[in-house]
PDB file of C-alpha atoms and ligand atoms in Angstrom:
ATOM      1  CA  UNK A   1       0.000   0.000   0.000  1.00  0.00           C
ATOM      2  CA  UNK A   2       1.513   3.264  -0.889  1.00  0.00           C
ATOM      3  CA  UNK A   3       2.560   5.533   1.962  1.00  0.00           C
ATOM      4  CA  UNK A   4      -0.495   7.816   3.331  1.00  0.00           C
ATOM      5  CA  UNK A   5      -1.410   9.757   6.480  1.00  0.00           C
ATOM      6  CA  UNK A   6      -4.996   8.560   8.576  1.00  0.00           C
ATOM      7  CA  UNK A   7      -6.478  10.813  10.311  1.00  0.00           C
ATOM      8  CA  UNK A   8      -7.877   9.442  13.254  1.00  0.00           C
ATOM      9  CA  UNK A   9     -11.431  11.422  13.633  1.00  0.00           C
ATOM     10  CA  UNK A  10     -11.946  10.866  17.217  1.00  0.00           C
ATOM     11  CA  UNK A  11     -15.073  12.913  17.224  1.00  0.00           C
ATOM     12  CA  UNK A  12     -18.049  12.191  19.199  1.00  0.00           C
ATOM     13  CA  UNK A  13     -21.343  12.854  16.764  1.00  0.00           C
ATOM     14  CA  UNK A  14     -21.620  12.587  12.814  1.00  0.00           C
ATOM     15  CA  UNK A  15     -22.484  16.206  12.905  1.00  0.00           C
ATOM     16  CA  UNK A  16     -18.808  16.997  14.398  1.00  0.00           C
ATOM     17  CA  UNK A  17     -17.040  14.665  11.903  1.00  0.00           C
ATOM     18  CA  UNK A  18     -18.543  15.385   8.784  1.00  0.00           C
ATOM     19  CA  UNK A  19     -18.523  19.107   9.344  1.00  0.00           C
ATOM     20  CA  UNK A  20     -14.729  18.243   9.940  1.00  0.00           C
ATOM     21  CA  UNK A  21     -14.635  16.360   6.537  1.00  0.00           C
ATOM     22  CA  UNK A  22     -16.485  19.224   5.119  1.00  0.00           C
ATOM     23  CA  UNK A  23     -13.174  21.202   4.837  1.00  0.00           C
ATOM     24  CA  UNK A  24     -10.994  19.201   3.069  1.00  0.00           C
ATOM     25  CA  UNK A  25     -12.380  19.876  -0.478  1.00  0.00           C
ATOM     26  CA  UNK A  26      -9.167  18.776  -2.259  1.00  0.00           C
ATOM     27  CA  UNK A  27      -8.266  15.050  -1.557  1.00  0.00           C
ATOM     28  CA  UNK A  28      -9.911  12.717   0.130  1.00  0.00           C
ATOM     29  CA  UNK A  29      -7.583  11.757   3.164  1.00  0.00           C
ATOM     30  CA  UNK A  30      -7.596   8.130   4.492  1.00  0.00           C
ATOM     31  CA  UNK A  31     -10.062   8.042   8.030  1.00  0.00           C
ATOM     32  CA  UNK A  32      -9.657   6.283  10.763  1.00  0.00           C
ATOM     33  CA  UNK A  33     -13.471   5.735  12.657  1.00  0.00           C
ATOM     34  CA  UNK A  34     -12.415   4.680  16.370  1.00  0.00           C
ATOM     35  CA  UNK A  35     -14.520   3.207  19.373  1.00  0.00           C
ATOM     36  CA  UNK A  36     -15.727   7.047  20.575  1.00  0.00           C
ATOM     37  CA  UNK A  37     -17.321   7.720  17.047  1.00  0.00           C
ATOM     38  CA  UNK A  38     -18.402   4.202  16.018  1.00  0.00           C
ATOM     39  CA  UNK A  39     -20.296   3.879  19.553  1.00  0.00           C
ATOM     40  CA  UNK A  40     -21.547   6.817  19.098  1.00  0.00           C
ATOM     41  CA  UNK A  41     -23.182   6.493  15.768  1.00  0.00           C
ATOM     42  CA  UNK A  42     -23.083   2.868  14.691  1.00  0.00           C
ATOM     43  CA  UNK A  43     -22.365   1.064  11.542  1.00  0.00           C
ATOM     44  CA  UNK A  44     -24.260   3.956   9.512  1.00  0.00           C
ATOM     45  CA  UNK A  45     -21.786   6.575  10.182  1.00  0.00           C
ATOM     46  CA  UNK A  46     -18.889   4.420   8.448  1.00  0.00           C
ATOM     47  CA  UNK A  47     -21.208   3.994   5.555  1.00  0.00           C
ATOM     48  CA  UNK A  48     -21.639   7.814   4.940  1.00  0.00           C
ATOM     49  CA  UNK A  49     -18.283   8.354   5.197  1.00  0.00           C
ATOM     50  CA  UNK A  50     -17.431   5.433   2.625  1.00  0.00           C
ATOM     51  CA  UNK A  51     -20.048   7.205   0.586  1.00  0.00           C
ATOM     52  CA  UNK A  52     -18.248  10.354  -0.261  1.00  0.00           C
ATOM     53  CA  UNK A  53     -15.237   8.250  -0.929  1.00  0.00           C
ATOM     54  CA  UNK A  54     -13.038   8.093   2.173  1.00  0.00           C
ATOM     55  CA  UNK A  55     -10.542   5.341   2.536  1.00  0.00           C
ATOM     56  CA  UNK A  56     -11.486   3.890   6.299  1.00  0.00           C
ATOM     57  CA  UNK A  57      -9.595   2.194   8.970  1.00  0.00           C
ATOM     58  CA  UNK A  58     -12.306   0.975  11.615  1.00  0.00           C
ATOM     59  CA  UNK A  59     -10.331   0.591  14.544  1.00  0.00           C
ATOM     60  CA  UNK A  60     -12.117  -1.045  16.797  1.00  0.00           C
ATOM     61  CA  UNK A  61      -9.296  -3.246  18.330  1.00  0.00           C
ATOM     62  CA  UNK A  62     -11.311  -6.538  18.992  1.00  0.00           C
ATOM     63  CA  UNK A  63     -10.099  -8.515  21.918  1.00  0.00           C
ATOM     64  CA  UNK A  64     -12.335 -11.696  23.477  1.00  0.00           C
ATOM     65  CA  UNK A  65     -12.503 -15.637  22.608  1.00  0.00           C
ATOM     66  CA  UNK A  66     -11.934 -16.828  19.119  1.00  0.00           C
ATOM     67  CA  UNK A  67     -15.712 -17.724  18.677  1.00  0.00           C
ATOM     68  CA  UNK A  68     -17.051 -14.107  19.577  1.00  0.00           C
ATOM     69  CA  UNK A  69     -14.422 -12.561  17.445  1.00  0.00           C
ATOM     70  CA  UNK A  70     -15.094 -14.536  14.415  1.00  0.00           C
ATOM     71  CA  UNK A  71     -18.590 -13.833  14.642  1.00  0.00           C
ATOM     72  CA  UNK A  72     -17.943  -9.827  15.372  1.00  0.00           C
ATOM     73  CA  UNK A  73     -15.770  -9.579  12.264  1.00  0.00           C
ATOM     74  CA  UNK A  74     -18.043 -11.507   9.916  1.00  0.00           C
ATOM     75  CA  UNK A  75     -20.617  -8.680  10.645  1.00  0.00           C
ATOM     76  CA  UNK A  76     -17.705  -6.029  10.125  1.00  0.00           C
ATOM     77  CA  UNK A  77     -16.703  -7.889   6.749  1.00  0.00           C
ATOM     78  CA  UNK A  78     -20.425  -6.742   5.453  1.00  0.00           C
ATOM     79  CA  UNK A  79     -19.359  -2.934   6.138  1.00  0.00           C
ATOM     80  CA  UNK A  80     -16.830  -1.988   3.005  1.00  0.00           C
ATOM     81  CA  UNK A  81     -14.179  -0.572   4.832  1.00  0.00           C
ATOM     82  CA  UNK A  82     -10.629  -1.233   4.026  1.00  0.00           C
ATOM     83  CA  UNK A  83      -8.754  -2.019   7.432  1.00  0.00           C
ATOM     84  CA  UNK A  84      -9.843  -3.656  10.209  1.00  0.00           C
ATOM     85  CA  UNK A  85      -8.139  -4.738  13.790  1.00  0.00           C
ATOM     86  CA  UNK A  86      -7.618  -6.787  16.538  1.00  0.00           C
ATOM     87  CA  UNK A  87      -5.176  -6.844  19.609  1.00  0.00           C
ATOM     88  CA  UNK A  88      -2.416  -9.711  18.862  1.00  0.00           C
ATOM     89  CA  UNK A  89      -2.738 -10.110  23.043  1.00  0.00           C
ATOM     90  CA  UNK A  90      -5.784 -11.989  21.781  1.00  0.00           C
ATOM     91  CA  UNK A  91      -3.314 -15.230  20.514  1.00  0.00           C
ATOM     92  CA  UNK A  92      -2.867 -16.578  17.304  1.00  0.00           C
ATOM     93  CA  UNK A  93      -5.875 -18.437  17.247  1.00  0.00           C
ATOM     94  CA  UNK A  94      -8.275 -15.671  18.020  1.00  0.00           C
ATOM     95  CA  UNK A  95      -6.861 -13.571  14.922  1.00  0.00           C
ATOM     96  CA  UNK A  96      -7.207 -16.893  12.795  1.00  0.00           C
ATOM     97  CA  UNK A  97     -10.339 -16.770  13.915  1.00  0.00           C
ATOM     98  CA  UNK A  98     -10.856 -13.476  13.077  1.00  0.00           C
ATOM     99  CA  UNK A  99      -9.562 -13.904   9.503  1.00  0.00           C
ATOM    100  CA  UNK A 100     -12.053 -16.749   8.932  1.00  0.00           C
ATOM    101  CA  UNK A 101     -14.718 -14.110  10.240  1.00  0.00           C
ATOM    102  CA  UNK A 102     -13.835 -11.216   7.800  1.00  0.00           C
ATOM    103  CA  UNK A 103     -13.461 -12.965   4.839  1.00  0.00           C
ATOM    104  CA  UNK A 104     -16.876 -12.981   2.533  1.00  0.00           C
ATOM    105  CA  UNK A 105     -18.416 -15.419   1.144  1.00  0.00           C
ATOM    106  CA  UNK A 106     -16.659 -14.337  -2.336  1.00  0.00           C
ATOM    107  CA  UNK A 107     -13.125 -14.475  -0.617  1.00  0.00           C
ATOM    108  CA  UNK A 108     -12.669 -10.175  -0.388  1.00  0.00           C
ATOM    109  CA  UNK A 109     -11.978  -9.075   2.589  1.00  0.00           C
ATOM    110  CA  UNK A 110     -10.558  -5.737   4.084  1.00  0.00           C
ATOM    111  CA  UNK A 111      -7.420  -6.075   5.221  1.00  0.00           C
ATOM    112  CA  UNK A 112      -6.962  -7.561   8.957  1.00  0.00           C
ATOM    113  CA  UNK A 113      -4.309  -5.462  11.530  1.00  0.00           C
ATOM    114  CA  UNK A 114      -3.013  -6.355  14.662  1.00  0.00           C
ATOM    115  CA  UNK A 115      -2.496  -4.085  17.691  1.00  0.00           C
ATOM    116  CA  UNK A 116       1.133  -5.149  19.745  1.00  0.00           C
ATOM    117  CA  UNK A 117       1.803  -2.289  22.097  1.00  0.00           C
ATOM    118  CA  UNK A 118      -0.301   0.636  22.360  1.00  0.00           C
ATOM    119  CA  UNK A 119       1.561   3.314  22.312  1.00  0.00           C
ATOM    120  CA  UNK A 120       0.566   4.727  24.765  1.00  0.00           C
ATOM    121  CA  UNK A 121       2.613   2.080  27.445  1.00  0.00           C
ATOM    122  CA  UNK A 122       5.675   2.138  27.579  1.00  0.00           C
ATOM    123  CA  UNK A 123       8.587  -0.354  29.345  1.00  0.00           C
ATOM    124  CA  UNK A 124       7.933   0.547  32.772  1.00  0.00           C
ATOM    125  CA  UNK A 125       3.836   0.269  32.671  1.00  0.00           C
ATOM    126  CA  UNK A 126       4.181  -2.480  30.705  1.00  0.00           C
ATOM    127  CA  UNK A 127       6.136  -4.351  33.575  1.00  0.00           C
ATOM    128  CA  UNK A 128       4.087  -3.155  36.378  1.00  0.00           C
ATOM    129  CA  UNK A 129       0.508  -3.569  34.870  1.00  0.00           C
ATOM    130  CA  UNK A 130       0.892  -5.857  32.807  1.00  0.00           C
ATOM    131  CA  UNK A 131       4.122  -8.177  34.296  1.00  0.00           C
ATOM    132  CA  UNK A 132       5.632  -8.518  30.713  1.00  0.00           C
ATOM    133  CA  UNK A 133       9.345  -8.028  31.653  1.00  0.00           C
ATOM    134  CA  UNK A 134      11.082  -8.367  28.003  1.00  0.00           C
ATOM    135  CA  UNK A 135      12.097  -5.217  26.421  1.00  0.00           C
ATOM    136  CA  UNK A 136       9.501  -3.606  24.784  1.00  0.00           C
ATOM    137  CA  UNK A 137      10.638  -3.537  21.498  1.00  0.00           C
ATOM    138  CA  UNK A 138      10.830  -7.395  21.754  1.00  0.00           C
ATOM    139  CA  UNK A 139       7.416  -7.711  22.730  1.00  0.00           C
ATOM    140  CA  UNK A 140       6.429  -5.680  20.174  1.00  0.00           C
ATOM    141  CA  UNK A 141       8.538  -7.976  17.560  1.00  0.00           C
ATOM    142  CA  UNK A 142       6.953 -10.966  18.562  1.00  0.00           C
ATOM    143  CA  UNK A 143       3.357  -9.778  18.807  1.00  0.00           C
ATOM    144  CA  UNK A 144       4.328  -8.786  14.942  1.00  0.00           C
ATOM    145  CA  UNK A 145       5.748 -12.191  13.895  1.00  0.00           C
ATOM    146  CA  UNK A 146       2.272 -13.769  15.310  1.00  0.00           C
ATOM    147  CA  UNK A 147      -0.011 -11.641  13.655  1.00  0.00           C
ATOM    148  CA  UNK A 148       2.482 -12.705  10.116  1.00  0.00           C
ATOM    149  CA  UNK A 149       1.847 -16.248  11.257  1.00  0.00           C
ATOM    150  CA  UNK A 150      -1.716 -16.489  11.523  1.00  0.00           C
ATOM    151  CA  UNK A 151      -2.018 -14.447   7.907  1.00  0.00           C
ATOM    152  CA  UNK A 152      -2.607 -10.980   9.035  1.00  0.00           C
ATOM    153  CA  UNK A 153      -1.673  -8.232   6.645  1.00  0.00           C
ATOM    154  CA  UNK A 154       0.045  -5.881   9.346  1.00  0.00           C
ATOM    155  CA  UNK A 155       0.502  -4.722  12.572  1.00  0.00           C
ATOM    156  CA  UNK A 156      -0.328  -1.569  15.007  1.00  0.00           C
ATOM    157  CA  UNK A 157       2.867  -0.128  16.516  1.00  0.00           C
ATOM    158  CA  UNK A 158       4.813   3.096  17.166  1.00  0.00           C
ATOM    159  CA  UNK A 159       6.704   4.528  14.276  1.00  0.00           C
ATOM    160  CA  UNK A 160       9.867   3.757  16.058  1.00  0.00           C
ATOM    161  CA  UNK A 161       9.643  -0.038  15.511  1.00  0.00           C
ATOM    162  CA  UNK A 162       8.763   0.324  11.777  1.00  0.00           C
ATOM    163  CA  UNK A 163      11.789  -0.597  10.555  1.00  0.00           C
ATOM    164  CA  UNK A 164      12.249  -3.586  12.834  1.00  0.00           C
ATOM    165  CA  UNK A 165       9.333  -5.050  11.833  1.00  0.00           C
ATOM    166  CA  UNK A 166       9.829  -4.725   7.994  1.00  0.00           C
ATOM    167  CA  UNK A 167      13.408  -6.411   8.500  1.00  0.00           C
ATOM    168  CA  UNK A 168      11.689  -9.402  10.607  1.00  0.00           C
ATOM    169  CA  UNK A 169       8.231 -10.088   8.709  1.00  0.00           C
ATOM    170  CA  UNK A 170       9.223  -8.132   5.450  1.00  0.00           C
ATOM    171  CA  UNK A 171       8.585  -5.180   3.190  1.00  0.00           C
ATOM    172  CA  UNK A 172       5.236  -6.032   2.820  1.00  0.00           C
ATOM    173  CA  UNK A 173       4.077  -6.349   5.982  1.00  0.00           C
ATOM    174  CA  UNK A 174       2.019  -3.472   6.742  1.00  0.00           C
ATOM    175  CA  UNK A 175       3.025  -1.144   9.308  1.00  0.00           C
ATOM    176  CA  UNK A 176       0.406   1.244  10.570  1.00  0.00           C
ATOM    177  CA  UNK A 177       1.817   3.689  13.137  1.00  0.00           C
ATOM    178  CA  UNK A 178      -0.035   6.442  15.678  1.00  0.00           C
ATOM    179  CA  UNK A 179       2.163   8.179  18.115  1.00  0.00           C
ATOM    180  CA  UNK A 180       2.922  10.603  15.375  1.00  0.00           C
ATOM    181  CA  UNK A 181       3.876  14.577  16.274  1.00  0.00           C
ATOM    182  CA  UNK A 182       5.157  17.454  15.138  1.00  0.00           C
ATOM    183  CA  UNK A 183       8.369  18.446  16.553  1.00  0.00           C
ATOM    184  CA  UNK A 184       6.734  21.852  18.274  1.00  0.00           C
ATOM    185  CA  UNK A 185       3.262  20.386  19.302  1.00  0.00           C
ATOM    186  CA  UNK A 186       2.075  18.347  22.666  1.00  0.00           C
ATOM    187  CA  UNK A 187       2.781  14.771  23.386  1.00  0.00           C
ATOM    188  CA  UNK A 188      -0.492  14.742  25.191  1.00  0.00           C
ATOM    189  CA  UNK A 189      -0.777  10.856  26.474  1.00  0.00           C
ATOM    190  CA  UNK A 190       1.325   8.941  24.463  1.00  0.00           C
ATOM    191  CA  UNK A 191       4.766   7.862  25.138  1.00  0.00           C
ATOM    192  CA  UNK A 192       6.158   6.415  22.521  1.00  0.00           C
ATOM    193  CA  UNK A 193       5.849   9.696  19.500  1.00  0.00           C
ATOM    194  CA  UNK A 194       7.902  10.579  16.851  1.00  0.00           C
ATOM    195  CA  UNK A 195       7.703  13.399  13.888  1.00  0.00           C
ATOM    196  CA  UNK A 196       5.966  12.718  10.601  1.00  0.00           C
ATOM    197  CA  UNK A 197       9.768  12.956   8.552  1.00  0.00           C
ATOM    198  CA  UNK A 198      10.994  10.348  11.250  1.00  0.00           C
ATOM    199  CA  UNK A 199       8.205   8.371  11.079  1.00  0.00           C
ATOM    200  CA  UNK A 200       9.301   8.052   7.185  1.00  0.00           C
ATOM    201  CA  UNK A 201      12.534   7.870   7.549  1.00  0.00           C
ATOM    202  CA  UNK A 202      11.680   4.371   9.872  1.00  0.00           C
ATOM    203  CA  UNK A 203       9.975   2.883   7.309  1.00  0.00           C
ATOM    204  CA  UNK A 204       6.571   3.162   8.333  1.00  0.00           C
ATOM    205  CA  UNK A 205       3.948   2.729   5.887  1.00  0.00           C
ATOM    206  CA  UNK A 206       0.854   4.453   7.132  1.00  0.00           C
ATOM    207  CA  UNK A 207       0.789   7.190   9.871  1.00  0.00           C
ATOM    208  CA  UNK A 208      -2.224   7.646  12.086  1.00  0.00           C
ATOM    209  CA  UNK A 209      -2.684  11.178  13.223  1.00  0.00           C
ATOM    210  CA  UNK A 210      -5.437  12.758  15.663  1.00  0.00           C
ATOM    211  CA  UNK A 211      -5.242  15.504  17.550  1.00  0.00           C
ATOM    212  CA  UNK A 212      -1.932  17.404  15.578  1.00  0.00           C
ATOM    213  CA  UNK A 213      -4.628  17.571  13.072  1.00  0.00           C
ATOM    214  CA  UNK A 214      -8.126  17.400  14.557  1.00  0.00           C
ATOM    215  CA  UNK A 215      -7.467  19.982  17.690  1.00  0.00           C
ATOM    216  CA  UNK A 216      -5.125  22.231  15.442  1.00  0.00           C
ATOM    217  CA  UNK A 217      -6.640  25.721  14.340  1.00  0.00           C
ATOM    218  CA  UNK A 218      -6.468  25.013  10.737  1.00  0.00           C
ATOM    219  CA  UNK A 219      -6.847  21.047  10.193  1.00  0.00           C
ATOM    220  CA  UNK A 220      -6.365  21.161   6.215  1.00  0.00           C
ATOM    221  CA  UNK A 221      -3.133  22.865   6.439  1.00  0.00           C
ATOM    222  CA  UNK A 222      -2.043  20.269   9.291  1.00  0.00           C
ATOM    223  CA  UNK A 223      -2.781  17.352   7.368  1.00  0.00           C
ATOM    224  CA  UNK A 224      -1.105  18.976   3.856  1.00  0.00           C
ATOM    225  CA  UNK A 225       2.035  19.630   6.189  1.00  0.00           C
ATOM    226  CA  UNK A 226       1.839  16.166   7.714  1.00  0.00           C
ATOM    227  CA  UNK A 227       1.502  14.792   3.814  1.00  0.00           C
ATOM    228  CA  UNK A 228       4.317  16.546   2.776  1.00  0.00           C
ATOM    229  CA  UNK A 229       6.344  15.279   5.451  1.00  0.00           C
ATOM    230  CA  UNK A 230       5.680  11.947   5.512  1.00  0.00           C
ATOM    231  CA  UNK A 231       3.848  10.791   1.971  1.00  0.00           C
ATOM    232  CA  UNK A 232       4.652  13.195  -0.953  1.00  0.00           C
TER     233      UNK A 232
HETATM  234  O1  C5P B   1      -4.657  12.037  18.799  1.00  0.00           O
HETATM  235  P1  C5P B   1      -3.618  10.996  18.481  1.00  0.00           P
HETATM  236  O2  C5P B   1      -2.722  11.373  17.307  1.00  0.00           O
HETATM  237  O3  C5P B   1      -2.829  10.561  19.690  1.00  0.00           O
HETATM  238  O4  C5P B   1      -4.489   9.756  17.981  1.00  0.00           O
HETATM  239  C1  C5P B   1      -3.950   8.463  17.804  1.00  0.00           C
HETATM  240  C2  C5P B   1      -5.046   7.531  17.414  1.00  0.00           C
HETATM  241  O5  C5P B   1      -4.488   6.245  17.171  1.00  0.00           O
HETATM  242  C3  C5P B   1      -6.127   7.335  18.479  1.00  0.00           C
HETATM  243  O6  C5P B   1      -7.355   7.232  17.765  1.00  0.00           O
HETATM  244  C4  C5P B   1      -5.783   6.035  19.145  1.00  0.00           C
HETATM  245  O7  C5P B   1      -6.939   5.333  19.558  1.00  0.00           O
HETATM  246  C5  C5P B   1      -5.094   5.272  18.019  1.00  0.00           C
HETATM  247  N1  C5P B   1      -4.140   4.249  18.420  1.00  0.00           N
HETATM  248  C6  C5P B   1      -3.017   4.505  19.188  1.00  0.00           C
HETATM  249  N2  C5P B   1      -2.167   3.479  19.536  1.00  0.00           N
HETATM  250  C7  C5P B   1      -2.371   2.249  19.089  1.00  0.00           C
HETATM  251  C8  C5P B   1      -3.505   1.989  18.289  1.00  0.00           C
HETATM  252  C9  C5P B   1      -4.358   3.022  17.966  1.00  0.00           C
HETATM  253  O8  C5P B   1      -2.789   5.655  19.569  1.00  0.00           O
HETATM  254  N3  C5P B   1      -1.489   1.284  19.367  1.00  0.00           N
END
């Protein structure tokens, strides 16, 4: 897939989002629909945004018993969207599962991402919440070379193990990476951020950014400067 920028529209109503959409009247950038939005709204709001030709990520990080997951994403696979996820903490055979699920009865499917490490934990919660004592990075790694087993298309991670995770599960191997900044602007609560020209620079294939563009004073020109950066 050829390198773009997501913007994750974190909004809570349909009115907020598409009035948000609204202003970009050149291209039409890539959209991530999370939990707040798609709780908010339901299945209908990804269909109106598919409608005026959006590229969507629902990320709705599924996480529960192979059966339930299966049976969630088979309903998902009837919504076009491009990308879907899971959370590789879920094993290998709950995102086989999941990949039976998705896949239509005509063999399409959107493509299937795993979550490793949000990025907002970092080493030290990450040892004291959740008692994984490895180094992140290796966590991260082998979350990755799971999700490549059971025949997922890519993973979830920070831009800073991009690179790491081309060289173990190759090129291919779809790396889809929030925790993206600008070098002047707020961390806000993630930990493990990097700029948009980094972010390229590591390999990363798709960047997810919300709130450098969604809380910024003039969104269009924050997501042209984070395309220029990062895709063009
Ligand atoms: O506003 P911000 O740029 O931090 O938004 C990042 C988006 O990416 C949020 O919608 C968040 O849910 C999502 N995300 C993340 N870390 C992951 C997976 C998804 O931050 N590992």
């Amino acid at each position: 897939m050829k390198r773009d920028v997501i913007i994750a529209c974190d909004f809570p109503s349909a009115e907020e989002t598409l009035s948000f959409l609204d202003r970009f009247t050149g291209r039409k950038p890539f959209v991530k629909i999370g939990m707040e939005l798609f709780y908010a709204e339901g299945p209908d709001i990804v269909r109106r945004i598919k409608k005026r030709g959006h590229p969507i990520f629902l990320d709705l990080k599924l996480h529960d018993i192979p059966n339930t997951v299966k049976k969630a994403m088979s309903v998902l696979s009837r919504l076009d969207v491009d990308i879907c996820n899971l959370h590789a903490a879920g094993t290998r055979a709950m995102m086989e599962a999941a990949l039976e699920g998705l896949t239509r009865p005509d063999g399409t499917r959107p493509l299937l991402i795993a979550v490793t490490m949000l990025t907002s934990t970092d080493q030290q919660s990450m040892e004291k919440d959740l008692l994984i004592d490895r180094p992140l990075d290796q966590v991260v790694m082998h979350y990755a070379q799971n999700a490549k087993a059971a025949g997922l298309d890519g993973i979830v991670c920070s831009p800073l193990e991009a690179g790491k995770v081309h060289a173990a599960c190759g090129s291919d191997f779809l790396t889809v990476t929030p925790g993206v900044r600008f070098a002047d602007g707020n961390t806000g609560d993630q930990k493990r951020v990097t700029t948009p020209e980094r972010a390229r620079e590591l390999g990363s294939d798709l960047i997810v950014v919300g709130r450098p563009i969604t809380a910024s004073p003039d969104p269009v020109a924050a997501y042209e400067r984070c395309i220029a950066a990062f895709a063009d």
